[in-house]
Short mmCIF file of C-alpha atoms and ligand atoms in Angstrom, two decimals:
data_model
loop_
_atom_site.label_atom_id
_atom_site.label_comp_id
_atom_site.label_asym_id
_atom_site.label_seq_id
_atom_site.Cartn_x
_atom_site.Cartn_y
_atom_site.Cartn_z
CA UNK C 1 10.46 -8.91 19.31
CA UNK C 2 7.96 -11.30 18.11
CA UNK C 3 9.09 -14.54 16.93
CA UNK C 4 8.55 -15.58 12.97
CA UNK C 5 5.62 -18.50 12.58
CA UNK C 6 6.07 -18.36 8.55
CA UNK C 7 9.04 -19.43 6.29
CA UNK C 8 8.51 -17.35 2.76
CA UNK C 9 10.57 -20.08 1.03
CA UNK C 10 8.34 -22.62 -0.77
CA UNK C 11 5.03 -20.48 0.28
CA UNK C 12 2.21 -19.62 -2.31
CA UNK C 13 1.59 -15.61 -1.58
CA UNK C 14 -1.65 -14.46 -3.02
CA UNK C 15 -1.33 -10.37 -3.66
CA UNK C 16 -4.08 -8.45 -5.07
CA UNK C 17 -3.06 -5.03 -6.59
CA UNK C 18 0.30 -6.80 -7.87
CA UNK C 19 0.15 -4.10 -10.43
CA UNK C 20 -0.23 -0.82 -8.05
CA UNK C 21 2.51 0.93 -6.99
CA UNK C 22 2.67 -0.85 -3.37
CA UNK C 23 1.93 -4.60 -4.95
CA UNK C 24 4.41 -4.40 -7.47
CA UNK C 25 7.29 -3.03 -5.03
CA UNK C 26 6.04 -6.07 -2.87
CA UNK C 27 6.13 -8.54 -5.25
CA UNK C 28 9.70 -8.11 -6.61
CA UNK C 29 11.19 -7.18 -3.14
CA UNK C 30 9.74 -11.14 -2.66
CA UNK C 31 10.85 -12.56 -5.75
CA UNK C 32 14.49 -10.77 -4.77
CA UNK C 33 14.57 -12.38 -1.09
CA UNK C 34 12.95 -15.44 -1.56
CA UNK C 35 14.06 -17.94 -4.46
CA UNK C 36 11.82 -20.55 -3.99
CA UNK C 37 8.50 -18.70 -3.61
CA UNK C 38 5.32 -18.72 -5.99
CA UNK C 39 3.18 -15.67 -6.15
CA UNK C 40 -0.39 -15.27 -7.58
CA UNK C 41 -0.92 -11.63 -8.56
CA UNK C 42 -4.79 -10.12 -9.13
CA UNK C 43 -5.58 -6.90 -10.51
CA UNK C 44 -8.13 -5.06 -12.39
CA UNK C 45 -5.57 -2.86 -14.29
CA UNK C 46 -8.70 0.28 -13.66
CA UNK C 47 -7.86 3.55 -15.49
CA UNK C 48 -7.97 5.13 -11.92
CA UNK C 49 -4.48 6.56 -13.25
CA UNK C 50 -2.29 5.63 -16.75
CA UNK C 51 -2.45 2.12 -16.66
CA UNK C 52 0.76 2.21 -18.98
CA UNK C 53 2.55 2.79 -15.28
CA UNK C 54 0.59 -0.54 -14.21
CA UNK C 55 1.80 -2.65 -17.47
CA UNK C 56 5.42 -1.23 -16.89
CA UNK C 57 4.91 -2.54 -13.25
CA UNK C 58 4.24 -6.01 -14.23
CA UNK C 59 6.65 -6.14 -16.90
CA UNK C 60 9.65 -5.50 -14.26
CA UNK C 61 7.84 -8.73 -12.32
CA UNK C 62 8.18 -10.98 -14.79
CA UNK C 63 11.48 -9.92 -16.14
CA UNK C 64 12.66 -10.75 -12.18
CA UNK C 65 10.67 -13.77 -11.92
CA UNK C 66 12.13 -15.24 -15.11
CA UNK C 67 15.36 -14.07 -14.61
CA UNK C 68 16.45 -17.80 -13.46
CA UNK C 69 19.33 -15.70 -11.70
CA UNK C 70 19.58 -18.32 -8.92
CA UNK C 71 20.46 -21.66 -8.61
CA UNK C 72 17.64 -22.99 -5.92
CA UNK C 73 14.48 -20.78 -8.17
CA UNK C 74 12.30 -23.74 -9.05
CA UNK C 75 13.36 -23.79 -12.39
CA UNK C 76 10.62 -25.05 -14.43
CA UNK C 77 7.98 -22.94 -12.87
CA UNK C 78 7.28 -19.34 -13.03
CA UNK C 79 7.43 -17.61 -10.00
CA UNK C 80 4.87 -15.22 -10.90
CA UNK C 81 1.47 -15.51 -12.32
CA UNK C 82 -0.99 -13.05 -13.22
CA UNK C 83 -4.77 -12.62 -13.62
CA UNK C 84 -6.73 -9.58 -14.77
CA UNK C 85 -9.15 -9.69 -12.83
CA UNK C 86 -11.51 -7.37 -10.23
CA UNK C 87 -12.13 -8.83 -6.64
CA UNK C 88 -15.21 -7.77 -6.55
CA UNK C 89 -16.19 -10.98 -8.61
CA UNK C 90 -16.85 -13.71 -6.01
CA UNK C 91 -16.33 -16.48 -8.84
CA UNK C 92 -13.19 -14.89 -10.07
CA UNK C 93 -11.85 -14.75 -6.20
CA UNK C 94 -12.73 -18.12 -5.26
CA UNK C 95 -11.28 -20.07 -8.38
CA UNK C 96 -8.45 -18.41 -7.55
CA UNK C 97 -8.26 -19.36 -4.12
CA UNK C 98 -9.30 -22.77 -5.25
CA UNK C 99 -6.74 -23.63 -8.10
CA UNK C 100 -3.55 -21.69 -6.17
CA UNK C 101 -4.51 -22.77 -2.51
CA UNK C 102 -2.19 -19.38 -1.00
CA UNK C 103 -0.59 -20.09 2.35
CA UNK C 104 -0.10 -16.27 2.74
CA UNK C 105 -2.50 -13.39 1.47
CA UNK C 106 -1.48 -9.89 0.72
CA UNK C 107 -4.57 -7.68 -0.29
CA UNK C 108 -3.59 -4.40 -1.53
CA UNK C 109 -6.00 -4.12 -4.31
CA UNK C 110 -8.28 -1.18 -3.09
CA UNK C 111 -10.00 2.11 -4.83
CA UNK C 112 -7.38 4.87 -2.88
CA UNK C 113 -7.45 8.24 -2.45
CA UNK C 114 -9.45 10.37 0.02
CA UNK C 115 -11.09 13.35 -2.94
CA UNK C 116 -12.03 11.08 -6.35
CA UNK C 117 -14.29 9.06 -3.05
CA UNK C 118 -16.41 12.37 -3.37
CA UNK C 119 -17.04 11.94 -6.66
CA UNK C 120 -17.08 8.21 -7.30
CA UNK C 121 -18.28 6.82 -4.04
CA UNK C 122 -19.48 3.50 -6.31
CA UNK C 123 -15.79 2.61 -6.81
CA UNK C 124 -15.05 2.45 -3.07
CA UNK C 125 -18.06 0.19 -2.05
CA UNK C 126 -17.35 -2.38 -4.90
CA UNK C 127 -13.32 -2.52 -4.67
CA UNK C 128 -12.73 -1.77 -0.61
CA UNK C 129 -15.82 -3.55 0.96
CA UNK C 130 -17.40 -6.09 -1.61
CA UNK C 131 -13.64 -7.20 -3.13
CA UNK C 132 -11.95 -7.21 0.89
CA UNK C 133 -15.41 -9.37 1.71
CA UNK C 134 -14.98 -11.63 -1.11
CA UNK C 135 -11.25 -12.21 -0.05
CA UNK C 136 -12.36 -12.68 3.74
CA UNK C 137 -14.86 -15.28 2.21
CA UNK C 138 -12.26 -17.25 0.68
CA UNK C 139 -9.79 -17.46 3.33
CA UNK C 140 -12.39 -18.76 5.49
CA UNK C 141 -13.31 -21.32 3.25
CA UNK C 142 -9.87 -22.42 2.57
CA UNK C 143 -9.92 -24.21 5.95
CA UNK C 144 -12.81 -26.58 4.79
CA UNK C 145 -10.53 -29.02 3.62
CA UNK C 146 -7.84 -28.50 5.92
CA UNK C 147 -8.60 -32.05 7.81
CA UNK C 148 -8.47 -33.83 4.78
CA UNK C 149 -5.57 -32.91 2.41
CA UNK C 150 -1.97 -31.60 2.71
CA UNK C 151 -3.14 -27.87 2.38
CA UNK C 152 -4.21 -26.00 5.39
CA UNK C 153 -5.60 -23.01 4.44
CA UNK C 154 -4.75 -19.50 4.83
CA UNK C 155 -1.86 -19.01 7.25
CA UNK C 156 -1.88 -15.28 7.23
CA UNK C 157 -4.12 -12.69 5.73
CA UNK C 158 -2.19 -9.44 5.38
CA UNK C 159 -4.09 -6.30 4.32
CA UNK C 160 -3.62 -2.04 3.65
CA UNK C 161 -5.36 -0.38 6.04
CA UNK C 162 -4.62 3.20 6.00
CA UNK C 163 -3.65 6.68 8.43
CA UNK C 164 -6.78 8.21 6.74
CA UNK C 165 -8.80 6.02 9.34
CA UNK C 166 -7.20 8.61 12.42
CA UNK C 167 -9.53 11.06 10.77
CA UNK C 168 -8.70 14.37 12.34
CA UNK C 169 -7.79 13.02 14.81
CA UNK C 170 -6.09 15.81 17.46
CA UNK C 171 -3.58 13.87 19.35
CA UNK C 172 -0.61 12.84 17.80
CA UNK C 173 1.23 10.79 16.91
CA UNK C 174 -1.56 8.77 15.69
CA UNK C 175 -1.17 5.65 17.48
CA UNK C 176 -3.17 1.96 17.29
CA UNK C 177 -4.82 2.60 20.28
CA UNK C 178 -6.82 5.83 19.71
CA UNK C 179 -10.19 5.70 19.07
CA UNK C 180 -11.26 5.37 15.24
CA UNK C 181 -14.43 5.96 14.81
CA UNK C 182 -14.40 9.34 13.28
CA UNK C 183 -13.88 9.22 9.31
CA UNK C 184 -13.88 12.18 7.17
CA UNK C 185 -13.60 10.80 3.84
CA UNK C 186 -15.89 7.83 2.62
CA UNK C 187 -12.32 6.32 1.67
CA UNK C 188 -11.61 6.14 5.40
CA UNK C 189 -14.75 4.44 6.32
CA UNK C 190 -14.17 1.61 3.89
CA UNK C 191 -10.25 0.95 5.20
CA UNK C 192 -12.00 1.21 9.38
CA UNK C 193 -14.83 -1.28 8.22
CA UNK C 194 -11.86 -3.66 6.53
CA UNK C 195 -10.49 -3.62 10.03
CA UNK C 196 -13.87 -4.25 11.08
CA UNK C 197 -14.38 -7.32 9.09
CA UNK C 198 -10.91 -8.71 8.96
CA UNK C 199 -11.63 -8.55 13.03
CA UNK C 200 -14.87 -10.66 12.96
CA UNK C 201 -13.79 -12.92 10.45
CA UNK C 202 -10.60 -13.59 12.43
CA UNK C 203 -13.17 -14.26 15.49
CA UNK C 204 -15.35 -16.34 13.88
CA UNK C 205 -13.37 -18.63 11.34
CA UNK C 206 -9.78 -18.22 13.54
CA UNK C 207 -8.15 -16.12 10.38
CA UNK C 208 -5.25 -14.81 11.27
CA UNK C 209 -5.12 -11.41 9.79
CA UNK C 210 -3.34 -8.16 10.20
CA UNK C 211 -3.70 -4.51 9.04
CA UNK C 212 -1.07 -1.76 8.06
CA UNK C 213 -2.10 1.32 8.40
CA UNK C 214 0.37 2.96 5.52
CA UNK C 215 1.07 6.80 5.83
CA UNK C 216 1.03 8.57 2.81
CA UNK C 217 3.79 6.48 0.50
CA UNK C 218 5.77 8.04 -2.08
CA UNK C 219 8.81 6.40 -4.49
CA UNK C 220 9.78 6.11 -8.06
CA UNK C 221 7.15 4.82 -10.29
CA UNK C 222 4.14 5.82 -7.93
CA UNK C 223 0.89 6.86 -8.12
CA UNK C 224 0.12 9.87 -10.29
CA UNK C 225 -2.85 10.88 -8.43
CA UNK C 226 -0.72 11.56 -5.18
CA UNK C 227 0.33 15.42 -4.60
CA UNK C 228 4.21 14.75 -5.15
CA UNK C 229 3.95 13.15 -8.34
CA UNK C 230 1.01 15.55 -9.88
CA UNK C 231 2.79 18.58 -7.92
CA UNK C 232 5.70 17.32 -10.44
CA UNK C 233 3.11 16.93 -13.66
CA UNK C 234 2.09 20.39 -13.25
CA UNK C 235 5.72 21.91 -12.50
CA UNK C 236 6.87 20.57 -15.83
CA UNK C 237 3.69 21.46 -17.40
CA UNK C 238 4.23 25.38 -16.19
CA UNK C 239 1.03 24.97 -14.53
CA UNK C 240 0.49 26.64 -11.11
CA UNK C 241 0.43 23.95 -8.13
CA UNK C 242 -2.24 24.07 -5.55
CA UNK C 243 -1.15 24.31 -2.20
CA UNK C 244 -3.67 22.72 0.44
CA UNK C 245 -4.49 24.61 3.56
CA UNK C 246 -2.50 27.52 2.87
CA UNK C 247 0.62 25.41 3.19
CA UNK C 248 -0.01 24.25 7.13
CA UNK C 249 -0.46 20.32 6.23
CA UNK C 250 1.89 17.73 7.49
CA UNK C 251 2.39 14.71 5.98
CA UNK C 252 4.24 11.77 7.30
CA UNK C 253 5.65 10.82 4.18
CA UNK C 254 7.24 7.26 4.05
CA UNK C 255 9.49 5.76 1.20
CA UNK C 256 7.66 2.71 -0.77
CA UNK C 257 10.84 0.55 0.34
CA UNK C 258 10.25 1.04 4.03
CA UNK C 259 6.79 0.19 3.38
CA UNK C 260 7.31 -3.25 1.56
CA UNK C 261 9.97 -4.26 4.20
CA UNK C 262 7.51 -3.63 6.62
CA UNK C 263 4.74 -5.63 5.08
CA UNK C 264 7.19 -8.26 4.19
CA UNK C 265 8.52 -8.82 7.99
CA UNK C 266 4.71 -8.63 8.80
CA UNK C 267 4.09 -11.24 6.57
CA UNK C 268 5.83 -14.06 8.52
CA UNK C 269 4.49 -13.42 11.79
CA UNK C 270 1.03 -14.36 12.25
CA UNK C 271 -0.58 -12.75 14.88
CA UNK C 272 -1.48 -15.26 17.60
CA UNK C 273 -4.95 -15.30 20.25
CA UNK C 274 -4.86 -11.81 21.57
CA UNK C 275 -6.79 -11.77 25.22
CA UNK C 276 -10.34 -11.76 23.85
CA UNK C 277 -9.18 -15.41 21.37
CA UNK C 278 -9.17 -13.79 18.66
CA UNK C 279 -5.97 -13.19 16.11
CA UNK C 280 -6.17 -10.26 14.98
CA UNK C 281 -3.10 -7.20 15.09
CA UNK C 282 -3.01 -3.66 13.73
CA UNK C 283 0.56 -1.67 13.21
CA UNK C 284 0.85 1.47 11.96
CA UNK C 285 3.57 1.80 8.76
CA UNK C 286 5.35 5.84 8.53
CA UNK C 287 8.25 7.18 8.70
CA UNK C 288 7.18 8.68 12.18
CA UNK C 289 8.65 12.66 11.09
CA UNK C 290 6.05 14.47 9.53
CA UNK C 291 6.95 17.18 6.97
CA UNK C 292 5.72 20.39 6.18
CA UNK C 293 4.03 20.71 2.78
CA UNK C 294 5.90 23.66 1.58
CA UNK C 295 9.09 22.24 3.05
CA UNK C 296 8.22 18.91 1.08
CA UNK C 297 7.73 21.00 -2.03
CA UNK C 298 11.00 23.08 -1.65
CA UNK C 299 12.70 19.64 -1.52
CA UNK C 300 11.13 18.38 -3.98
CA UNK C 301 11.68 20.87 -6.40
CA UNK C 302 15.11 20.93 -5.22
CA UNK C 303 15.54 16.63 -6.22
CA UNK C 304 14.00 17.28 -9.89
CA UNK C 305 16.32 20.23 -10.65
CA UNK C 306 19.65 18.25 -10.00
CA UNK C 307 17.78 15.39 -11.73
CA UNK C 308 17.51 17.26 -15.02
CA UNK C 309 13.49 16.96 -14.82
CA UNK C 310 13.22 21.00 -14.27
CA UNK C 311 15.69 23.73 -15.70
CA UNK C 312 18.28 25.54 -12.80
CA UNK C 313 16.78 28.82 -13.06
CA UNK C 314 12.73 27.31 -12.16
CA UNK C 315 11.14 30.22 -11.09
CA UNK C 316 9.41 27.65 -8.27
CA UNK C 317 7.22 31.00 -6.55
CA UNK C 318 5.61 31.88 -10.01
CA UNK C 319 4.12 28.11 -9.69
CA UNK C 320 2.79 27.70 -6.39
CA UNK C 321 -0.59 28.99 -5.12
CA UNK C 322 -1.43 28.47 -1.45
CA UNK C 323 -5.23 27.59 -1.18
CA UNK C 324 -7.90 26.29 1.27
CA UNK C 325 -8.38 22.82 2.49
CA UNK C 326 -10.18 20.75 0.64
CA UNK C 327 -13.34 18.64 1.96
CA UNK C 328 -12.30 15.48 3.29
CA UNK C 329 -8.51 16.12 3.93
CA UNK C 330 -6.75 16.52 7.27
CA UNK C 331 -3.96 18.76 8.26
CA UNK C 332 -1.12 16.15 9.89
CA UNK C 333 -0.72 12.44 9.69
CA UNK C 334 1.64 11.21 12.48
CA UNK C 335 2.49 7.96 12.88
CA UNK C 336 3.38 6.03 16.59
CA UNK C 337 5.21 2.74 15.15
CA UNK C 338 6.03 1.65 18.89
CA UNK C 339 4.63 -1.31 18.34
CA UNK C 340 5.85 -2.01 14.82
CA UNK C 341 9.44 -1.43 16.47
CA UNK C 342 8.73 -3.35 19.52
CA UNK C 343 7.50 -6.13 17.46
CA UNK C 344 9.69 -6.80 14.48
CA UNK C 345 12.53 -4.25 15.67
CA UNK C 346 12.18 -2.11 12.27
CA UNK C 347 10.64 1.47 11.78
CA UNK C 348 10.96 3.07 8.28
CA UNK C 349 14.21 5.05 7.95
CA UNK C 350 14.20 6.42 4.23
CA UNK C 351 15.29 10.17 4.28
CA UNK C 352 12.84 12.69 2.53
CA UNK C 353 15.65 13.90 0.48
CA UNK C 354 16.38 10.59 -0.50
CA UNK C 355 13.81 9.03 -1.36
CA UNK C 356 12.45 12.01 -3.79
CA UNK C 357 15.66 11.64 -5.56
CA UNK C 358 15.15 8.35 -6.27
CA UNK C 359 11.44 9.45 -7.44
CA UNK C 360 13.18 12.71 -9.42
CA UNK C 361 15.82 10.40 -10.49
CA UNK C 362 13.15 7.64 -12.19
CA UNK C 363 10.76 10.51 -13.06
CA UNK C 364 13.62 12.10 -15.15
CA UNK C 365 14.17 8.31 -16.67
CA UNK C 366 10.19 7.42 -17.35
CA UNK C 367 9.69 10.92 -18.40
CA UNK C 368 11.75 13.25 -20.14
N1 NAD F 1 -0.03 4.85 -1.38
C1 NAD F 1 -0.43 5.33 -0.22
O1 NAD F 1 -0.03 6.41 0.20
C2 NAD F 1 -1.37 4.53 0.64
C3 NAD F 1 -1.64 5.00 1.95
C4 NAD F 1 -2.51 4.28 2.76
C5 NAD F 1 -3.07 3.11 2.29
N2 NAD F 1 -2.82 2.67 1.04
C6 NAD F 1 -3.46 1.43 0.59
O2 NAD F 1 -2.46 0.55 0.13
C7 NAD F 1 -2.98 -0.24 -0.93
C8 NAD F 1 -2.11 -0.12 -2.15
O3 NAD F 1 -2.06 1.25 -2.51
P1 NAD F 1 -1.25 1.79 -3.75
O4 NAD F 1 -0.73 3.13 -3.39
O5 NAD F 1 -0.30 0.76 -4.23
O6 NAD F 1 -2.45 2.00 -4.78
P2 NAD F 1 -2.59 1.57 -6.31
O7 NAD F 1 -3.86 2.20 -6.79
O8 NAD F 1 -1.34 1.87 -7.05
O9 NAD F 1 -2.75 0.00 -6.20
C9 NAD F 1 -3.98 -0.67 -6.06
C10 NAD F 1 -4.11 -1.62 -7.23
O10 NAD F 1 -5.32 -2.37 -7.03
C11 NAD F 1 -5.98 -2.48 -8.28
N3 NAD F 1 -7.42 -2.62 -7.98
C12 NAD F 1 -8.25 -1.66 -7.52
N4 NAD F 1 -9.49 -2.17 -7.36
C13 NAD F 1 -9.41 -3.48 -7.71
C14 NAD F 1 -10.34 -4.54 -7.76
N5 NAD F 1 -11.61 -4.35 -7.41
N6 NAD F 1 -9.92 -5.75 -8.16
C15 NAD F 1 -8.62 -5.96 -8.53
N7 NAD F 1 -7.69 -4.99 -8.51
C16 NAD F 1 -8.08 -3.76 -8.10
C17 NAD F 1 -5.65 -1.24 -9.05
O11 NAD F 1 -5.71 -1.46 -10.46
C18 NAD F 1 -4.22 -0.94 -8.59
O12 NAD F 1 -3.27 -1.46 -9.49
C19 NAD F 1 -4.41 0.23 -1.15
O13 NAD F 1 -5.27 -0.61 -0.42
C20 NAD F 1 -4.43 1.61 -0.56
O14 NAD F 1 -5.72 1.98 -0.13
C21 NAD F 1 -1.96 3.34 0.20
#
């Protein structure tokens, strides 16, 4: 087990997509475990999906931030502040950077999904490689003062990295130390060339950053454009789902709370030099137990009928349709978290069945 370099109490955390489904999970688990911690949230609030989900998101941050629910919370501050803003904008990142000075950065503010990158391969370039430069940019020049006054800069930079960078890969599980240099989606290439730049920049300007690789994440208030929650949409809707690959897909999915305790034990243990000087780590986040799609479906379907969210007598085979695989895709994710184990002694644990009853269970709430 690594030992931790950063105390969350009293830090400034910087996240961007505070107001996706990841960011917002992150930012309340912190404002839970941490009373006396100030976090700077940036996001775009895009239309990607119903940006009603986003504003609900933020609302629950607030309402824990000012809850006052603890003696030590530094009372006359918030503990959460917000800007609508894109990362792309250089200006926009580096006032930021300048008026909040973050000791810790957490940038989850990316265009995802692997199939809209076919379509809108624009969003990808501005959001995954012009916003993660800008935010590379700024913690390198948050050391330029470092000499002179009481801040020192960036002490970690934390950022999603994601499983689509395995490609199709054919060994599994996918671990950190195959080779990634085969991308099938344009999505992929952009979260590679973050690892890319977060490795260079860690080289050059001693940032020390780390990347999670997150396997497909699923929990209550998620994001609509992932297969579990439109799967659900359609279900409800009577509409026929669509089936990738004739059913033979695996997924490794992974519950959004294993995913924020992960990032949040990441989070205070900067990586140090690594043998070539540079400090710079890569983990892989999943639940390590890959599902099969139509066994995922069965449970899900399963979760929303003893939630209430579909009738007992569902006739679930009138509503599926197995089809080919679509162009970009893969057909398993696997993840090897050896090292996050090794490391920081924690591999996600969330049961399938669990964890899309809490989704069924909120979905039925949000919903119906
Ligand atoms: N959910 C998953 O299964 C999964 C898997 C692997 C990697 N990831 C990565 O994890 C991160 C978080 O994913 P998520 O599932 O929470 O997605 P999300 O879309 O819910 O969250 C991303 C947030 O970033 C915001 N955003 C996008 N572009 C922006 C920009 N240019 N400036 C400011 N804000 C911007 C969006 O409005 C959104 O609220 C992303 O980087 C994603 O690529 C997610």
């Amino acid at each position: 087990m690594l030992d931790k370099n950063i105390d969350l109490n009293g830090k400034k955390i910087l996240v961007t997509g505070a107001a996706g489904f990841i960011g917002s999970n992150l930012c309340k688990e912190l404002l839970r475990s941490y009373d006396d911690i100030h976090i700077y949230g940036i996001d775009n609030m895009n239309d990607y999906y119903d940006p009603k989900i986003k504003n609900d998101r933020l609302r629950e941050i607030y309402e824990l931030a000012c809850a006052g629910d603890s003696e030590n919370a530094a009372s006359d501050e918030s503990r959460f502040d917000f800007v609508r803003g894109n990362i792309a904008d250089k200006e926009l990142v580096t006032s930021v950077f300048d008026e909040f000075k973050p000791d810790v950065v957490v940038n989850l503010a990316a265009q995802a999904g692997v199939r809209y990158s076919i379509e809108n391969p624009d969003a990808y370039i501005e959001s995954n490689i012009i916003g993660f430069y800008n935010i590379l940019e700024a913690c390198r020049h948050s050391y330029d003062s470092a000499d002179s006054s009481e801040y020192k800069g960036v002490q970690h930079l934390v950022y999603a990295s994601s499983s689509s960078v395995y490609g199709s890969n054919k060994k599994i599980p996918y671990s950190v130390e195959d080779k990634v240099d085969n991308p099938v989606s344009l999505y992929a290439a952009t979260k590679k060339s973050n690892e890319l730049l977060a490795h260079s920049y860690s080289k050059l300007y001693g940032i020390p950053s780390t990347g999670l690789r997150f396997f497909t994440v699923y929990g209550p208030a998620g994001r609509p454009d992932m297969a579990y929650f439109g799967f659900t949409n359609k279900l409800v809707n009577g509409d026929k789902i669509k089936i990738f690959n004739f059913g033979n897909c695996k997924r490794d999915f992974t519950f959004v709370d294993d995913i924020v305790k992960g990032v949040v034990n990441v989070m205070q243990v900067a990586p140090s030099e690594n043998e070539n000087g540079v400090k710079y780590k890569v983990y892989n986040i999943g639940n390590n137990d890959p599902v099969n799609l139509l066994d995922f479906v069965d449970i899900l379907q399963q979760e929303l009928i003893s939630a209430g969210v579909l009738p007992g007598d569902y006739d679930f085979e009138a509503h599926k349709e197995l089809v080919p695989m679509q162009p970009g895709d893969v057909e398993i994710t696997y993840a090897d978290v050896t090292a996050l184990q090794e490391d920081f002694g924690f591999k996600p644990s969330t049961p399938l069945r669990e964890g899309l009853k809490s989704f069924a269970k909120w979905y039925k709430e949000y919903y119906c």
